[in-house]
Coordinates of C-alpha atoms and ligand atoms in Angstrom, one line a residue:
X96 CA 116.1 35.7 141.1
X97 CA 119.3 33.8 141.7
X98 CA 122.3 33.5 139.4
X99 CA 124.6 30.6 140.2
X100 CA 128.2 30.2 139.2
X101 CA 127.3 27.6 136.6
X102 CA 124.5 25.5 135.2
X103 CA 125.0 22.0 133.9
X104 CA 125.0 21.4 130.1
X105 CA 121.9 19.4 129.3
X106 CA 120.5 17.9 126.2
X107 CA 116.9 18.1 125.0
X108 CA 114.8 15.7 127.1
X109 CA 113.5 13.9 124.0
X110 CA 117.0 13.5 122.6
X111 CA 118.2 11.8 125.7
X112 CA 115.1 9.5 125.8
X113 CA 115.9 8.5 122.2
X114 CA 119.5 7.8 123.1
X115 CA 118.6 5.4 126.0
X116 CA 115.7 3.6 124.2
X117 CA 118.1 0.8 123.1
X118 CA 119.0 0.1 126.7
X119 CA 115.5 -0.9 127.5
X120 CA 115.6 -3.3 124.6
X121 CA 119.0 -4.8 125.2
X122 CA 119.1 -4.8 128.9
X123 CA 122.8 -4.1 128.7
X124 CA 123.2 -1.3 131.3
X125 CA 127.0 -1.2 131.9
X126 CA 130.3 -3.1 131.4
X127 CA 131.6 -1.4 128.3
X128 CA 128.3 -1.6 126.3
X129 CA 127.5 -0.2 122.9
X130 CA 126.9 3.4 124.1
X131 CA 130.1 3.4 126.1
X132 CA 132.1 2.4 123.1
X133 CA 130.4 4.7 120.7
X134 CA 130.8 7.6 123.2
X135 CA 134.5 6.8 123.6
X136 CA 135.1 6.8 119.9
X137 CA 133.3 10.1 119.4
X138 CA 135.1 11.7 122.3
X139 CA 138.5 10.6 121.0
X140 CA 137.7 12.3 117.6
X141 CA 136.3 15.4 119.3
X142 CA 139.4 15.8 121.5
X143 CA 141.9 14.9 118.8
X144 CA 143.7 12.2 120.9
X145 CA 145.0 8.8 119.9
X146 CA 143.1 7.0 122.6
X147 CA 141.0 7.7 125.7
X148 CA 139.5 5.6 128.5
X149 CA 136.3 6.4 130.3
X150 CA 135.9 6.3 134.1
X151 CA 133.1 6.7 136.7
X152 CA 134.4 10.2 137.8
X153 CA 137.5 12.4 137.5
X154 CA 138.7 11.7 141.0
X155 CA 138.9 7.9 140.6
X156 CA 140.6 8.5 137.2
X157 CA 143.3 10.4 139.0
X158 CA 143.7 7.6 141.7
X159 CA 143.7 4.9 139.0
X160 CA 146.2 6.8 136.9
X161 CA 148.6 6.8 139.9
X162 CA 148.0 3.1 140.3
X163 CA 148.3 2.3 136.6
X164 CA 151.7 4.0 136.5
X165 CA 152.9 1.9 139.4
X166 CA 153.2 4.8 141.8
X167 CA 150.6 4.0 144.4
X168 CA 151.8 2.6 147.7
X169 CA 155.5 3.3 147.0
X170 CA 155.5 5.9 149.8
X171 CA 157.1 8.4 147.3
X172 CA 156.5 12.1 147.0
X173 CA 154.4 13.7 144.4
X174 CA 154.9 17.4 143.6
X175 CA 151.6 19.2 143.1
X176 CA 150.0 22.6 143.6
X177 CA 147.9 23.8 146.6
X178 CA 145.8 25.9 144.2
X179 CA 143.4 23.4 142.9
X180 CA 140.2 21.5 143.8
X181 CA 140.9 19.2 146.8
X182 CA 140.5 16.0 144.7
X183 CA 144.0 16.4 143.2
X184 CA 145.8 16.3 146.6
X185 CA 143.4 13.7 148.1
X186 CA 144.2 11.4 145.1
X187 CA 147.9 11.5 146.0
X188 CA 147.4 11.1 149.8
X189 CA 144.9 8.3 149.4
X190 CA 147.4 6.2 147.5
X191 CA 150.1 6.1 150.1
X192 CA 152.0 9.0 148.6
X193 CA 153.0 12.3 150.1
X194 CA 151.9 15.5 148.4
X195 CA 154.7 18.2 148.2
X196 CA 153.4 21.6 147.5
X197 CA 155.0 23.7 144.8
X198 CA 154.0 27.4 144.5
X199 CA 152.2 28.8 141.5
X200 CA 152.9 31.4 138.8
X201 CA 151.3 34.8 139.4
X202 CA 149.9 35.1 135.9
X203 CA 148.4 31.7 135.0
X204 CA 148.2 30.4 138.6
X205 CA 149.5 27.0 137.4
X206 CA 152.4 25.2 139.0
X207 CA 155.5 27.4 138.8
X208 CA 158.0 25.2 136.9
X209 CA 160.9 27.5 138.0
X210 CA 160.3 26.4 141.6
X211 CA 159.8 22.7 140.8
X212 CA 163.4 21.5 140.7
X213 CA 164.3 22.7 144.2
X214 CA 161.5 20.4 145.6
X215 CA 162.8 17.2 144.0
X216 CA 164.3 14.8 146.4
X217 CA 165.4 11.1 146.1
X218 CA 161.8 10.2 147.3
X219 CA 160.1 12.1 144.4
X220 CA 158.3 9.8 142.0
X221 CA 155.9 12.1 140.1
X222 CA 154.6 15.5 139.3
X223 CA 150.9 16.3 139.2
X224 CA 150.3 19.7 137.8
X225 CA 146.9 21.1 137.1
X226 CA 145.7 23.1 134.1
X227 CA 143.7 25.2 136.4
X228 CA 140.8 27.1 134.9
X229 CA 141.9 25.6 131.6
X230 CA 145.1 27.6 131.6
X231 CA 147.9 25.5 130.2
X232 CA 150.9 24.5 132.4
X233 CA 154.4 25.0 131.3
X234 CA 154.3 21.6 129.6
X235 CA 157.7 21.8 127.8
X236 CA 159.6 22.9 130.9
X237 CA 157.8 20.3 133.1
X238 CA 158.6 17.5 130.6
X239 CA 162.2 18.5 130.4
X240 CA 162.6 18.5 134.2
X241 CA 160.7 15.2 134.6
X242 CA 162.8 13.5 132.0
X243 CA 166.0 14.6 133.5
X244 CA 164.9 13.3 136.9
X245 CA 163.0 10.3 135.6
X246 CA 159.7 11.3 137.1
X247 CA 156.2 10.5 135.9
X248 CA 153.9 13.4 135.0
X249 CA 150.2 13.2 135.5
X250 CA 148.2 16.2 134.5
X251 CA 145.0 17.0 136.3
X252 CA 143.2 18.3 133.2
X253 CA 139.7 18.4 134.8
X254 CA 139.3 22.0 133.6
X255 CA 140.9 21.6 130.2
X256 CA 138.2 19.8 128.2
X257 CA 138.9 20.6 124.5
X258 CA 141.8 22.9 125.3
X259 CA 144.4 23.0 122.6
X260 CA 148.0 24.2 122.7
X261 CA 149.7 25.0 119.4
X262 CA 146.7 23.6 117.6
X263 CA 146.9 20.2 119.3
X264 CA 145.2 18.6 122.3
X265 CA 146.7 19.5 125.6
X266 CA 145.9 16.0 126.8
X267 CA 148.9 14.6 124.8
X268 CA 151.5 15.8 127.3
X269 CA 152.9 13.8 130.3
X270 CA 152.4 10.1 131.1
X271 CA 148.7 10.7 131.7
X272 CA 146.1 13.4 131.6
X273 CA 142.8 13.1 133.5
X274 CA 139.5 14.8 132.7
X275 CA 136.4 15.3 134.8
X276 CA 132.9 15.1 133.3
X277 CA 131.1 16.2 136.5
X278 CA 127.9 18.1 136.1
X279 CA 129.6 21.4 136.9
X280 CA 132.3 21.0 134.3
X281 CA 132.6 22.3 130.7
X282 CA 131.3 19.0 129.4
X283 CA 129.4 16.5 131.6
X284 CA 128.2 12.9 131.7
X285 CA 126.4 13.7 135.0
X286 CA 129.3 12.2 136.9
X287 CA 132.2 10.9 134.9
X288 CA 135.8 11.2 133.9
X289 CA 138.4 9.9 131.5
X290 CA 142.1 9.4 131.2
X291 CA 144.5 9.8 128.2
X292 CA 147.8 7.9 128.1
X293 CA 150.3 8.2 125.4
X294 CA 151.3 4.6 126.1
X295 CA 148.8 2.1 124.7
X296 CA 149.9 -0.4 127.4
X297 CA 149.1 2.1 130.2
X298 CA 145.7 2.8 128.6
X299 CA 144.9 -0.9 128.5
X300 CA 146.0 -1.3 132.1
X301 CA 143.9 1.7 133.2
X302 CA 140.9 0.2 131.5
X303 CA 141.4 -3.1 133.4
X304 CA 142.0 -1.3 136.7
X305 CA 138.5 0.3 136.3
X306 CA 137.1 -3.2 136.1
X307 CA 138.8 -5.3 138.9
X308 CA 141.8 -6.0 136.7
X309 CA 139.7 -8.4 134.6
X310 CA 141.2 -9.4 131.3
X311 CA 138.7 -12.1 130.3
X312 CA 136.2 -14.4 131.9
X313 CA 139.0 -16.6 133.3
X314 CA 141.9 -14.1 133.6
X315 CA 142.4 -11.4 136.2
X316 CA 145.7 -9.5 135.8
X317 CA 145.9 -6.9 138.6
X318 CA 144.3 -5.6 141.8
X319 CA 141.8 -3.2 140.2
X320 CA 138.6 -1.7 141.6
X321 CA 135.3 -0.7 140.0
X322 CA 135.2 2.6 138.3
X323 CA 133.3 1.9 135.1
X324 CA 131.1 4.4 133.3
X325 CA 127.6 3.0 132.8
X326 CA 125.5 3.2 129.6
X327 CA 123.1 5.9 130.9
X328 CA 125.9 8.2 131.5
X329 CA 127.6 7.4 128.2
X330 CA 124.2 8.3 126.6
X331 CA 124.4 11.7 128.4
X332 CA 127.9 12.1 127.0
X333 CA 126.8 11.3 123.4
X334 CA 124.0 13.9 123.7
X335 CA 126.1 16.6 125.4
X336 CA 128.9 16.2 122.9
X337 CA 126.5 17.4 120.2
X338 CA 125.7 20.6 122.3
X339 CA 129.1 21.4 123.8
X340 CA 130.4 23.6 120.9
X341 CA 127.4 25.8 121.1
X342 CA 127.7 26.1 124.9
X343 CA 131.4 27.1 124.6
X344 CA 130.5 29.7 122.0
X345 CA 127.8 31.1 124.2
X346 CA 130.2 31.3 127.1
X347 CA 132.8 33.0 124.9
X348 CA 130.2 35.7 124.2
X349 CA 129.4 36.2 127.9
X350 CA 133.1 36.3 128.7
X351 CA 133.4 39.2 126.2
X352 CA 130.5 41.1 128.0
X353 CA 132.4 40.8 131.3
X354 CA 135.7 41.8 129.8
X355 CA 134.3 44.9 128.2
X356 CA 133.1 46.1 131.7
X357 CA 135.9 45.0 133.9
X358 CA 139.1 45.4 131.9
X359 CA 141.3 48.4 132.6
X360 CA 139.9 48.9 136.2
X361 CA 142.8 49.5 138.7
X362 CA 143.0 46.6 141.2
X363 CA 141.2 44.1 138.9
X364 CA 143.1 41.5 137.0
X365 CA 141.4 39.5 134.3
X366 CA 142.4 36.0 133.0
X367 CA 146.0 36.0 131.7
X368 CA 145.8 35.4 127.9
X369 CA 148.1 32.6 126.8
X370 CA 149.5 32.6 123.3
X371 CA 148.7 29.6 121.2
X372 CA 146.2 28.3 123.8
X373 CA 142.5 27.8 122.9
X374 CA 140.0 28.4 125.8
X375 CA 136.8 26.5 126.7
X376 CA 135.4 29.6 128.6
X377 CA 134.2 27.5 131.6
X378 CA 135.4 29.9 134.3
X379 CA 135.2 33.7 134.5
X380 CA 138.0 34.5 137.0
X381 CA 138.6 37.9 138.4
X382 CA 141.4 38.8 140.7
X383 CA 140.9 41.6 143.2
X384 CA 143.8 43.4 144.8
X385 CA 142.2 45.0 147.8
X386 CA 145.1 47.6 148.3
X387 CA 144.2 49.1 144.9
X388 CA 140.5 48.2 144.4
X389 CA 139.6 49.4 147.9
X390 CA 137.5 46.3 148.8
X391 CA 138.4 42.7 149.2
X392 CA 137.3 39.6 147.3
X393 CA 135.2 38.6 150.3
X394 CA 133.5 41.9 150.4
X395 CA 132.6 41.5 146.7
X396 CA 131.2 37.9 147.3
X397 CA 129.1 39.1 150.2
X398 CA 127.7 42.0 148.2
X399 CA 126.9 39.8 145.2
X400 CA 125.0 37.4 147.4
X401 CA 122.6 40.2 148.6
X402 CA 121.7 40.4 144.9
X403 CA 121.2 36.7 144.6
X404 CA 124.4 36.2 142.7
X405 CA 126.4 33.2 143.9
X406 CA 130.0 33.8 142.8
X407 CA 132.4 31.2 144.2
X408 CA 135.8 31.4 145.8
X409 CA 137.6 28.9 143.5
X410 CA 140.1 28.0 145.0
X411 CA 140.0 29.0 148.6
X412 CA 141.5 27.9 151.0
X413 CA 144.8 26.9 149.5
X414 CA 145.1 23.1 150.2
X415 CA 148.2 23.4 152.4
X416 CA 146.0 25.5 154.8
X417 CA 143.4 22.8 155.4
X418 CA 143.9 20.6 158.5
X419 CA 144.8 17.5 156.6
X420 CA 147.7 19.1 154.8
X421 CA 148.6 22.0 157.1
X422 CA 151.6 20.2 158.5
X423 CA 153.1 19.6 155.0
X424 CA 152.2 23.2 154.1
X425 CA 154.5 24.6 156.6
X426 CA 157.4 22.7 155.1
X427 CA 156.8 24.1 151.7
X428 CA 155.7 27.7 151.8
X429 CA 153.7 28.9 148.8
X430 CA 153.1 32.7 149.2
X431 CA 151.8 33.2 145.6
X432 CA 149.2 30.5 146.1
X433 CA 148.0 32.0 149.4
X434 CA 147.7 35.4 147.8
X435 CA 145.7 34.0 144.9
X436 CA 143.4 32.1 147.2
X437 CA 142.5 35.3 149.0
X438 CA 142.1 37.4 145.8
X439 CA 140.4 35.2 143.3
X440 CA 136.7 35.0 142.6
X441 CA 134.9 32.9 139.9
X442 CA 131.9 34.8 138.6
X443 CA 128.7 33.2 137.2
X444 CA 129.2 32.0 133.6
X445 CA 126.6 29.8 131.9
X446 CA 124.3 29.8 128.9
X447 CA 121.3 30.9 130.9
X448 CA 122.8 34.4 131.3
X449 CA 122.2 37.4 129.2
X450 CA 124.0 40.7 128.9
X451 CA 121.8 42.4 131.5
X452 CA 122.8 39.8 134.1
X453 CA 126.5 40.5 133.4
X454 CA 125.9 44.3 133.5
X455 CA 124.2 43.9 136.9
X456 CA 127.0 41.8 138.3
X457 CA 129.7 44.2 137.1
X458 CA 127.8 47.3 138.3
X459 CA 127.5 45.7 141.7
X460 CA 131.2 45.1 141.9
X461 CA 132.2 48.5 140.6
X462 CA 129.6 50.4 142.8
X463 CA 130.9 48.6 145.9
X464 CA 134.4 49.9 145.2
X465 CA 133.1 53.4 144.4
X466 CA 131.2 53.5 147.7
X467 CA 134.3 52.4 149.6
X468 CA 136.3 55.2 147.9
X469 CA 133.7 57.8 148.8
X470 CA 133.7 56.6 152.4
X471 CA 137.6 56.8 152.5
X472 CA 137.7 60.5 151.4
Ligands
PLP692 C1 136.3 18.4 139.4 C2 137.7 18.2 139.6 C3 138.3 17.0 139.9 C4 137.5 15.7 140.3 O1 136.6 15.4 139.3 P1 135.2 14.6 139.7 O2 134.7 14.2 138.3 O3 134.4 15.6 140.3 O4 135.6 13.5 140.5 C5 139.7 16.9 140.0 N1 140.5 17.9 139.9 C6 140.0 19.2 139.6 C7 140.9 20.3 139.4 C8 138.6 19.3 139.5 O5 138.1 20.6 139.3

């Protein structure tokens, strides 16, 4: 038996077939069809935002958000975090911008707003923080700094589907927030993504940028690409939206099973609970301090694998340690991010798991430490 870190949210087969039946009748497969627009409206209501634009995936939504806000190709600097999925930093670099790495907070592992200001230069054009694992960035402090220095803020909210702060959607902050609907995320459209802009004009431009800058049959406004979401994926979105609350509830239950067994153990740090933040329970993160726990994160991953448990090192390596960004990494040391990258593990969490699976995974981790301790004495 194998237990993977996640399992895609999927609707009932028949439900999906019903949803796509109309496409075989209409022959309208893409280009903002009926399902696209219905899905967009339902999503907007579900997330509690004033508007949302769909995209073919989260990565291109990040790139197109940079282009929509007029930042791409300016050669400016964008301050971001090295503790994220590689997409965030690639989106910056691929648009002729230079990523500048800001260290992270020890507790939430989001960009450390206290270290932000010292990295701002006359070349800085934007900040791209990440709500990593669905933990919320210091949105007020970041807004205040960005305003004072007239910088754009684009949140990578790929992990923050449905997350609320003070009872409101986290997607309302900054100049743009970008979601991913990749199969492995909290909510999926197989591949997919979306962007939320507080400005209606920006939202409309983003929508055009996803479709070659086309306004109408005879008018093309800007140099856009093709990043549309097709009808089959919109259908998947409509179906999965009906099941997402139940999936989140199930993951909340599994999270509690893990917490019960792992909290209070010296050397193990569980997710930092944030006040007034709702979670989507997509990632079960565990931080292992080898000096106290007696074994390293890598030891734990190796041991779990022998039991068919595929935990993941999200996020390792820190992105300023990979060849493409190493040079920049030296310029901006980020010790907290490097420590986190060495100590963090994401344990399996999906609705195919029961309490016995969780008990087995936790015993495996705790027994490994106990064995190491016996060997040490
Ligand atoms: C998944 C992810 C992305 C990219 O989204 P895709 O839909 O896979 O293109 C960007 N940033 C972060 C933090 C992610 O986890």
